[in-house]
Coordinates of C-alpha atoms in Angstrom, one line a residue:
Chain A
M1 CA -0.1 -0.1 0.3
S2 CA 1.4 3.5 -1.1
G3 CA 1.3 6.4 1.4
S4 CA -1.1 8.9 1.8
T5 CA -2.3 10.9 -0.8
H6 CA -3.2 14.6 -0.3
V7 CA -6.0 16.7 -1.4
F8 CA -5.6 20.3 -1.0
I9 CA -9.3 22.3 -1.4
V10 CA -8.0 25.9 -1.3
C11 CA -11.5 28.0 -0.9
S12 CA -13.6 31.0 0.2
P13 CA -16.9 32.2 0.1
R14 CA -15.8 35.4 -1.6
A15 CA -13.9 36.2 -4.5
G16 CA -11.0 38.2 -5.0
V17 CA -9.2 36.9 -1.8
G18 CA -6.6 35.5 -3.3
K19 CA -7.5 31.7 -3.4
T20 CA -5.8 31.2 -6.8
L21 CA -2.4 32.7 -5.7
V22 CA -2.7 30.0 -2.5
A23 CA -3.2 27.1 -5.1
R24 CA -0.7 28.1 -7.2
L25 CA 1.8 28.3 -4.5
I26 CA 1.0 24.8 -3.1
A27 CA 0.9 23.5 -7.1
E28 CA 4.6 25.0 -7.2
F29 CA 5.8 23.4 -3.8
Y30 CA 5.0 20.1 -5.0
R31 CA 7.1 20.6 -8.3
A32 CA 9.3 22.1 -6.6
S33 CA 10.4 19.1 -4.6
E34 CA 9.7 16.9 -8.2
R35 CA 6.7 15.2 -6.4
S36 CA 3.8 14.8 -9.1
V37 CA 1.1 17.0 -8.8
V38 CA -2.4 17.6 -10.7
A39 CA -4.5 21.0 -10.0
F40 CA -8.5 21.4 -11.0
D41 CA -10.0 24.7 -11.8
L42 CA -13.6 25.3 -10.4
E43 CA -14.0 28.5 -11.1
P44 CA -17.3 28.7 -13.0
F45 CA -16.9 32.1 -15.0
E46 CA -13.4 33.2 -14.8
P47 CA -11.1 30.5 -14.9
A48 CA -7.7 31.8 -13.7
L49 CA -5.4 28.8 -12.2
V50 CA -6.1 26.8 -15.7
E51 CA -4.4 29.6 -17.4
F52 CA -1.6 30.3 -15.0
L53 CA -0.6 26.6 -14.7
P54 CA -1.8 25.3 -17.7
E55 CA 0.1 22.3 -18.2
L56 CA -0.9 20.4 -15.1
T57 CA -4.5 22.2 -14.6
T58 CA -8.2 20.6 -15.7
R59 CA -11.3 23.0 -15.8
V60 CA -14.3 21.3 -14.4
S61 CA -17.5 22.6 -13.9
L62 CA -19.5 21.3 -11.4
S63 CA -22.7 21.5 -13.3
E64 CA -22.3 18.3 -15.3
T65 CA -22.5 15.1 -14.2
R66 CA -19.0 14.2 -16.6
G67 CA -17.4 17.2 -14.7
Q68 CA -18.4 15.8 -11.4
M69 CA -16.6 12.7 -12.5
A70 CA -13.4 13.9 -14.1
L71 CA -12.9 15.6 -10.2
F72 CA -14.2 13.2 -7.6
D73 CA -13.2 10.3 -9.6
Q74 CA -9.7 11.3 -9.5
L75 CA -9.6 12.5 -6.3
I76 CA -10.9 9.2 -4.5
V77 CA -7.4 7.5 -6.3
N78 CA -4.7 7.1 -4.1
D79 CA -2.0 7.5 -6.3
G80 CA 0.9 9.4 -4.7
Q81 CA 0.0 12.5 -6.9
T82 CA -1.0 15.4 -4.8
K83 CA -4.4 17.4 -5.9
V84 CA -5.2 20.8 -5.7
I85 CA -8.4 22.5 -6.0
D86 CA -9.1 25.9 -6.5
L87 CA -12.6 26.4 -5.5
G88 CA -14.2 29.2 -7.0
H89 CA -16.5 30.7 -4.4
L90 CA -19.5 30.1 -6.6
A91 CA -18.6 26.3 -6.5
L92 CA -18.4 26.0 -3.1
E93 CA -21.4 25.4 -1.9
S94 CA -22.0 22.4 -4.7
F95 CA -18.8 21.2 -4.3
F96 CA -19.5 20.3 -0.8
A97 CA -22.4 19.5 -1.1
L98 CA -21.4 16.8 -3.6
A99 CA -18.6 15.8 -1.1
A100 CA -21.3 14.7 1.2
D101 CA -24.0 13.4 -1.0
L102 CA -21.0 10.8 -2.4
G103 CA -19.7 10.0 0.9
F104 CA -16.3 11.0 -0.3
L105 CA -14.6 11.8 3.0
A106 CA -15.3 8.3 4.5
E107 CA -14.4 7.0 1.0
A108 CA -11.0 8.9 0.8
G109 CA -10.6 8.1 4.5
T110 CA -10.5 3.9 3.4
K111 CA -8.3 4.7 0.9
G112 CA -5.7 6.5 2.5
I113 CA -6.5 9.9 0.8
T114 CA -6.2 13.3 3.3
A115 CA -7.9 15.7 2.3
L116 CA -7.5 19.5 3.7
V117 CA -9.1 22.5 3.5
M118 CA -7.0 25.8 2.8
Y119 CA -9.5 28.4 3.6
V120 CA -8.7 32.0 3.0
A121 CA -9.7 34.5 5.7
D122 CA -11.4 37.7 5.5
E123 CA -13.2 40.0 8.0
T124 CA -17.0 39.7 6.5
T125 CA -19.3 37.9 8.1
I126 CA -20.0 35.4 5.6
A127 CA -16.2 34.3 5.8
R128 CA -16.6 33.4 9.3
N129 CA -20.0 31.9 9.3
T130 CA -18.9 29.3 6.3
Y131 CA -15.6 28.5 8.1
L132 CA -17.7 27.5 11.1
A133 CA -20.5 25.7 9.4
L134 CA -18.2 23.7 7.2
R135 CA -16.1 22.5 10.5
D136 CA -20.1 21.7 11.9
R137 CA -20.7 19.8 8.8
F138 CA -17.3 17.5 7.9
P139 CA -15.7 17.2 11.7
D140 CA -13.3 15.1 10.0
L141 CA -12.0 17.4 7.5
G142 CA -8.9 18.8 8.3
F143 CA -8.9 22.7 8.2
V144 CA -6.2 25.1 7.5
P145 CA -6.7 29.0 8.0
V146 CA -5.2 31.0 5.5
H147 CA -4.2 34.7 6.2
N148 CA -3.3 36.5 3.2
D149 CA -2.1 40.3 4.1
A150 CA -3.2 41.5 1.1
V151 CA -6.8 40.6 2.2
A152 CA -7.4 41.3 5.9
R153 CA -4.7 41.3 9.0
G154 CA -4.7 41.3 12.9
L155 CA -5.3 38.9 15.5
E156 CA -8.8 39.7 15.6
L157 CA -9.1 37.9 12.1
R158 CA -7.1 35.2 13.9
R159 CA -9.3 34.6 16.6
H160 CA -12.5 34.4 14.0
F161 CA -10.4 31.8 12.0
P162 CA -9.0 29.3 14.6
A163 CA -6.9 26.2 14.0
L164 CA -7.7 22.4 14.4
A165 CA -6.8 20.8 17.7
S166 CA -4.4 18.8 15.1
G167 CA -2.3 21.5 15.0
L168 CA -2.1 22.6 11.7
P169 CA -0.4 26.4 11.4
P170 CA -2.2 28.5 9.6
L171 CA -0.7 29.4 6.5
H172 CA 1.0 33.5 5.8
I173 CA 0.5 35.1 2.7
P174 CA 2.8 38.5 3.2
Q175 CA 1.3 41.6 1.5
L176 CA 3.4 41.9 -2.1
S177 CA 4.4 44.9 -3.9
A178 CA 2.4 46.3 -6.5
G179 CA 5.3 45.4 -9.2
L180 CA 5.6 42.0 -8.3
R181 CA 1.9 41.3 -8.5
A182 CA 2.1 42.8 -12.0
V183 CA 5.0 40.2 -12.8
I184 CA 3.5 37.1 -11.1
D185 CA -0.3 37.9 -12.4
K186 CA 0.5 37.8 -15.6
R187 CA -0.4 34.4 -17.5
P188 CA 0.8 31.9 -17.6
F189 CA 3.4 32.3 -14.9
S190 CA 5.6 29.7 -12.6
F191 CA 7.1 30.6 -9.7
I192 CA 9.6 27.3 -9.9
Q193 CA 10.5 28.5 -13.9
A194 CA 10.6 32.3 -12.8
Q195 CA 13.1 31.4 -10.2
H196 CA 15.4 29.4 -12.7
F197 CA 14.7 31.1 -15.8
P198 CA 13.7 35.0 -14.2
P199 CA 11.9 37.0 -16.6
D200 CA 13.3 40.1 -18.0
R201 CA 10.7 42.5 -16.6
L202 CA 11.4 41.1 -13.2
T203 CA 13.7 43.1 -11.3
P204 CA 16.3 42.2 -8.8
D205 CA 14.2 43.5 -5.7
Q206 CA 11.1 42.0 -7.0
R207 CA 13.3 38.6 -7.6
D208 CA 14.4 38.7 -3.6
E209 CA 10.8 39.2 -2.9
M210 CA 9.3 36.6 -4.8
E211 CA 12.2 34.5 -3.5
S212 CA 11.3 34.8 0.1
L213 CA 7.6 34.5 -0.5
M214 CA 8.2 31.3 -2.2
K215 CA 10.5 30.0 0.7
R216 CA 8.2 31.5 3.6
V217 CA 5.1 29.9 1.8
F218 CA 7.1 26.4 0.8
R219 CA 8.7 26.2 4.7
A220 CA 4.8 26.6 5.9
L221 CA 3.3 24.0 3.7
R222 CA 6.5 21.6 4.6
E223 CA 5.4 21.9 8.2
T224 CA 1.7 21.4 7.0
E225 CA 2.9 18.3 5.5
I226 CA 5.0 17.0 8.5
G227 CA 1.7 17.7 10.3
L228 CA -0.2 15.7 8.5
L229 CA 2.2 13.2 8.6
M230 CA 2.3 12.8 12.3
K231 CA -1.8 12.9 12.5
N232 CA -1.3 9.9 10.1
L233 CA 1.2 8.0 12.3
N234 CA -0.8 9.4 15.6
S235 CA -4.1 7.7 14.2
K236 CA -2.4 4.6 13.0
L237 CA -0.7 4.1 16.6
T238 CA -4.0 4.6 18.0
D239 CA -5.5 1.8 15.9
K240 CA -2.9 -0.7 16.8
A241 CA -3.1 0.0 19.9
G242 CA -7.2 -0.7 20.0
Q243 CA -6.5 -3.8 18.2
Chain B
M1 CA -50.2 -15.9 16.4
M2 CA -49.0 -18.0 13.7
A3 CA -46.5 -17.0 11.1
R4 CA -47.3 -16.0 7.9
P5 CA -45.6 -16.3 4.9
A6 CA -45.3 -12.9 2.9
V7 CA -45.7 -11.7 -0.5
I8 CA -45.1 -9.0 -2.3
I9 CA -46.0 -7.8 -5.3
V10 CA -45.0 -5.2 -7.9
G11 CA -46.7 -4.5 -10.8
A12 CA -48.3 -1.8 -13.5
D13 CA -50.7 -1.9 -16.0
K14 CA -48.1 0.1 -18.3
G15 CA -44.8 -1.0 -19.4
G16 CA -42.0 1.5 -19.1
V17 CA -42.6 2.9 -15.5
G18 CA -39.4 1.2 -14.0
K19 CA -41.2 -1.4 -12.2
T20 CA -38.4 -3.7 -12.2
T21 CA -36.1 -1.0 -10.6
V22 CA -38.6 -1.1 -7.8
S23 CA -38.0 -4.7 -7.3
R24 CA -34.6 -4.3 -7.5
T25 CA -34.9 -2.1 -4.8
L26 CA -37.0 -4.0 -2.7
L27 CA -34.6 -7.1 -3.1
D28 CA -32.1 -4.7 -1.9
Y29 CA -33.7 -3.8 1.2
F30 CA -34.3 -7.1 2.1
A31 CA -30.9 -8.4 1.6
A32 CA -29.3 -6.0 3.8
R33 CA -32.1 -6.4 6.3
R34 CA -31.0 -10.3 6.1
V35 CA -34.5 -11.3 5.3
P36 CA -34.0 -14.5 3.0
V37 CA -36.3 -13.4 -0.3
R38 CA -36.6 -15.2 -3.5
A39 CA -37.9 -13.6 -6.7
F40 CA -40.3 -14.4 -9.6
D41 CA -39.8 -12.5 -13.0
T42 CA -42.6 -13.0 -15.1
E43 CA -40.9 -11.2 -18.2
T44 CA -40.4 -14.4 -19.7
P45 CA -38.5 -15.2 -21.5
R46 CA -36.5 -12.4 -21.1
G47 CA -36.0 -11.5 -17.5
T48 CA -34.9 -8.3 -16.6
L49 CA -35.1 -9.3 -12.7
K50 CA -32.9 -12.3 -13.5
R51 CA -30.4 -10.3 -15.2
F52 CA -29.9 -8.6 -11.9
H53 CA -30.2 -11.0 -9.5
P54 CA -29.7 -14.0 -11.2
D55 CA -29.3 -16.2 -7.9
I56 CA -32.4 -15.6 -6.1
T57 CA -35.0 -15.2 -9.4
T58 CA -36.7 -17.6 -10.9
L59 CA -38.7 -17.3 -14.3
V60 CA -42.1 -17.9 -14.2
D61 CA -45.2 -17.4 -16.7
L62 CA -48.3 -16.7 -14.5
N63 CA -50.8 -17.8 -17.1
E64 CA -49.3 -21.3 -16.5
V65 CA -50.8 -23.5 -13.4
P66 CA -47.6 -25.3 -13.1
D67 CA -45.6 -22.0 -12.5
Q68 CA -48.5 -20.3 -10.4
M69 CA -48.0 -23.5 -8.4
K70 CA -44.2 -23.4 -8.3
I71 CA -44.9 -19.7 -6.7
F72 CA -48.2 -20.1 -4.3
D73 CA -47.8 -24.2 -3.2
T74 CA -44.2 -23.4 -2.1
L75 CA -44.8 -20.3 0.3
S76 CA -42.8 -20.6 3.3
E77 CA -43.0 -18.6 6.7
T78 CA -38.9 -18.3 6.6
Q79 CA -38.8 -16.6 3.2
L80 CA -40.0 -13.5 1.3
T81 CA -41.5 -13.8 -2.1
V82 CA -41.1 -10.8 -4.0
I83 CA -43.4 -11.1 -7.6
D84 CA -42.2 -8.9 -10.4
I85 CA -45.6 -8.9 -12.8
R86 CA -45.3 -8.2 -16.7
A87 CA -46.6 -4.9 -18.0
G88 CA -50.6 -5.1 -18.1
L89 CA -50.8 -8.1 -16.4
L90 CA -51.2 -6.4 -12.6
S91 CA -55.4 -7.0 -12.6
S92 CA -55.6 -10.1 -14.2
T93 CA -52.8 -11.7 -12.1
L94 CA -54.8 -10.3 -9.0
R95 CA -57.6 -11.5 -10.4
S96 CA -56.3 -15.2 -10.8
L97 CA -55.1 -14.4 -7.1
R98 CA -58.8 -14.0 -5.9
D99 CA -59.6 -17.1 -7.9
I100 CA -57.1 -19.6 -6.2
G101 CA -58.1 -17.8 -2.7
F102 CA -54.8 -16.3 -2.2
I103 CA -56.6 -13.1 -1.3
E104 CA -58.9 -14.3 0.6
A105 CA -56.0 -16.1 2.6
A106 CA -54.6 -12.3 3.5
R107 CA -58.2 -11.3 4.7
K108 CA -58.2 -14.4 7.1
N109 CA -54.4 -13.2 8.2
Q110 CA -52.8 -16.7 7.0
V111 CA -50.4 -15.0 4.6
T112 CA -49.4 -11.3 4.2
L113 CA -49.9 -10.0 0.7
A114 CA -48.4 -6.6 0.1
V115 CA -48.7 -5.0 -3.4
F116 CA -46.7 -2.1 -5.2
H117 CA -48.4 -0.8 -7.8
I118 CA -46.4 2.0 -10.2
L119 CA -48.1 4.7 -11.6
G120 CA -47.7 5.7 -14.9
P121 CA -47.4 8.9 -16.3
T122 CA -50.6 8.9 -18.0
I123 CA -54.5 9.6 -16.6
A124 CA -55.1 6.0 -17.8
S125 CA -52.7 4.7 -15.1
L126 CA -55.1 6.3 -12.5
D127 CA -57.8 4.1 -13.9
E128 CA -56.1 0.9 -12.9
I129 CA -56.2 2.2 -9.6
A130 CA -59.5 2.0 -9.2
D131 CA -59.7 -1.5 -11.3
T132 CA -56.8 -2.9 -9.0
A133 CA -58.3 -1.6 -5.7
T134 CA -61.3 -3.6 -5.6
F135 CA -59.1 -6.5 -5.2
L136 CA -57.1 -5.1 -2.5
N137 CA -59.5 -4.4 0.4
D138 CA -57.3 -6.4 2.7
A139 CA -54.4 -6.4 1.3
K140 CA -51.5 -3.6 1.7
Y141 CA -52.0 -1.5 -1.2
F142 CA -48.9 1.2 -2.2
L143 CA -49.5 3.5 -4.9
V144 CA -45.5 4.3 -6.3
K145 CA -44.9 7.2 -7.8
N146 CA -41.4 6.5 -9.6
F147 CA -39.5 9.3 -10.9
I148 CA -36.7 7.4 -11.3
N149 CA -35.8 7.9 -15.0
N150 CA -38.0 11.1 -16.0
T151 CA -38.5 14.3 -14.2
L152 CA -41.7 15.2 -16.3
F153 CA -43.3 11.9 -15.2
F154 CA -46.5 13.1 -14.0
E155 CA -48.9 14.9 -16.5
W156 CA -52.2 15.0 -14.6
D157 CA -52.4 17.4 -11.8
Q158 CA -52.6 16.7 -7.9
A159 CA -56.3 17.5 -7.6
T160 CA -57.3 14.8 -10.5
Y161 CA -54.3 12.3 -8.4
D162 CA -55.8 13.0 -5.2
A163 CA -59.1 12.2 -6.3
Y164 CA -58.2 9.0 -7.2
F165 CA -56.0 8.3 -4.4
R166 CA -59.1 8.9 -1.9
R167 CA -60.8 6.2 -4.1
V168 CA -58.6 3.5 -2.3
K169 CA -58.9 2.8 1.0
N170 CA -56.2 2.1 3.2
A171 CA -53.5 3.1 0.1
V172 CA -50.3 4.2 0.9
E173 CA -48.3 6.5 -1.4
I174 CA -44.5 5.8 -2.1
T175 CA -42.1 8.2 -3.9
I176 CA -39.2 7.0 -5.7
P177 CA -36.5 9.9 -6.5
K178 CA -35.4 10.8 -9.8
L179 CA -31.5 9.1 -10.0
N180 CA -28.7 10.7 -12.0
E181 CA -29.2 9.5 -15.6
M182 CA -25.5 8.4 -16.1
A183 CA -25.8 6.5 -12.7
C184 CA -28.8 4.9 -14.0
E185 CA -27.3 3.9 -17.4
Q186 CA -24.1 2.6 -16.0
V187 CA -25.8 0.3 -13.3
E188 CA -27.7 -1.0 -16.6
L189 CA -24.8 -1.9 -17.8
A190 CA -23.2 -3.0 -15.1
S191 CA -26.3 -5.5 -14.8
V192 CA -25.6 -5.9 -10.9
P193 CA -27.9 -5.4 -8.1
F194 CA -27.6 -1.7 -7.0
V195 CA -26.0 -2.7 -3.8
S196 CA -23.1 -4.4 -5.8
F197 CA -22.7 -1.1 -7.6
I198 CA -22.3 1.0 -4.6
G199 CA -19.8 -1.5 -3.1
N200 CA -17.8 -1.2 -6.5
K201 CA -18.4 -5.1 -7.0
G202 CA -19.2 -7.2 -10.3
P203 CA -21.6 -9.8 -10.9
L204 CA -19.4 -12.7 -9.3
G205 CA -18.3 -10.4 -6.1
E206 CA -15.1 -9.7 -7.8
S207 CA -14.0 -6.1 -7.4
A208 CA -14.8 -3.4 -10.4
A209 CA -14.1 0.0 -11.4
Y210 CA -17.2 2.0 -11.8
S211 CA -16.8 5.5 -11.1
F212 CA -16.9 6.8 -7.6
V213 CA -19.1 9.7 -8.2
L214 CA -22.1 7.8 -10.0
R215 CA -21.9 5.0 -7.1
G216 CA -22.2 8.3 -4.7
Y217 CA -25.2 9.5 -6.5
V218 CA -26.9 5.7 -6.3
R219 CA -25.9 4.8 -3.0
H220 CA -27.3 8.4 -2.1
W221 CA -30.4 7.8 -4.1
L222 CA -31.2 4.0 -2.7
G223 CA -31.1 5.6 0.8
N224 CA -33.4 7.7 0.1
V225 CA -35.6 4.8 -1.4
W226 CA -35.0 2.9 1.6
G227 CA -36.2 5.7 3.6
E228 CA -39.5 5.5 2.1
Y229 CA -39.1 1.6 3.0
D230 CA -38.3 2.4 6.2
R231 CA -41.5 5.5 6.6
I232 CA -43.9 3.0 5.5
K233 CA -42.7 0.4 7.9
L234 CA -42.5 -2.3 5.2
A235 CA -40.2 -4.8 7.4
D236 CA -42.2 -4.9 10.4
M237 CA -45.0 -5.3 8.2
L238 CA -43.6 -8.7 7.0
G239 CA -42.3 -8.8 10.5
E240 CA -43.0 -12.3 11.1
A241 CA -41.0 -13.5 8.5
E242 CA -37.9 -11.4 9.5
A243 CA -38.4 -12.6 12.8
R244 CA -37.9 -16.0 11.9
A245 CA -34.9 -15.4 9.8
A246 CA -33.4 -13.9 13.2
A247 CA -34.5 -17.3 14.9
I248 CA -32.5 -19.3 12.7

């Protein structure tokens, strides 16, 4: 039996909070360590991830059975290939409703697939309520709050999006300069590729900023991965002790 | 009280209303509850029900006396009998049951008889209710609205339906919800019981490679259908048979 396969569900009930950036960074983190990763773009009207990382992203519509199969039939395979979902805010409800109806988490659990919700936090009531509602609805699902400085910051915010008892730390995305944003928002764009072959328009300062962003986010993702490993290990030990 | 053999008749006077689908959900329902069950398929020589549940299904021709004997002379208290009646033969089957004294036996509580009458989309199918109901004063009579493969199923309006429904004393309504079309097709192709499809198993119990999404749809749908059977307390009604099965 192979190890655990990870599924990252990047989401928020709000548009424009940086979901796609988070999904891009997660996908690139796995690419950077030369591990197999695929991504799904679930933005119904404005596909973005598929334009940034076309070679590893599939665009999927949940309004059709074929689209649902293209997504969930892949998510449920433990093939060691990390899956990243850029869940557009309009697709959030249909995604989680389907996951519940299909019994996704139960089947994922039996197959050694770990799903993790990367929830981009902001100060709106809908973001807070949706976070708490999702956690109530899926008590076995892991949640990692994502704090994007470009959207909101502050201790108050962190209090409203508590990390789970499992101890997975929140992911922090620093505020980026307008110049760097302009470069990395041009599609397609790969951080890994830009690191090896910096585009001409990237100034040395921006390059440093980009390097520090990647370093910081990748380090946090490594911690998340270790946290998941420990969690799986602990639950295996508990299972053994129970036998 | 003496134990009673139980018979469920599934029928419709029109074809293509998903009658066999309902029989299949019933066979799965009782299998999941470990109630021993045998089935008779009257769609000779083809046998849709037999295709899905070959181990427990026998093909019979209800017009033939030897086949009637095969069913009704072998009823037992330990095994439930489900009979899938070919389209158009519901009324005549009930007439035969009356003639052989079976309906009388149900009236005297010697046997339990339940009839699942699958309704079709036309007003004509409502006329059948009145037609069949005359036989069934002492049987459990279920009117099944089957939405499984058609969203535009019921052309007639609710008021008309209610007027018919009221004519039948003690009739109980059951709704079979719609099942996703692709999921429906895939189960047909797989030719396995719904429960096997959900469990990703082939006809011989070998592991299969059905779509997780389609399996999820079927699981969710079957849960709703069984919820209807729980609601009408189907297992309790045939409780004697079940209690005996548990005692064995």
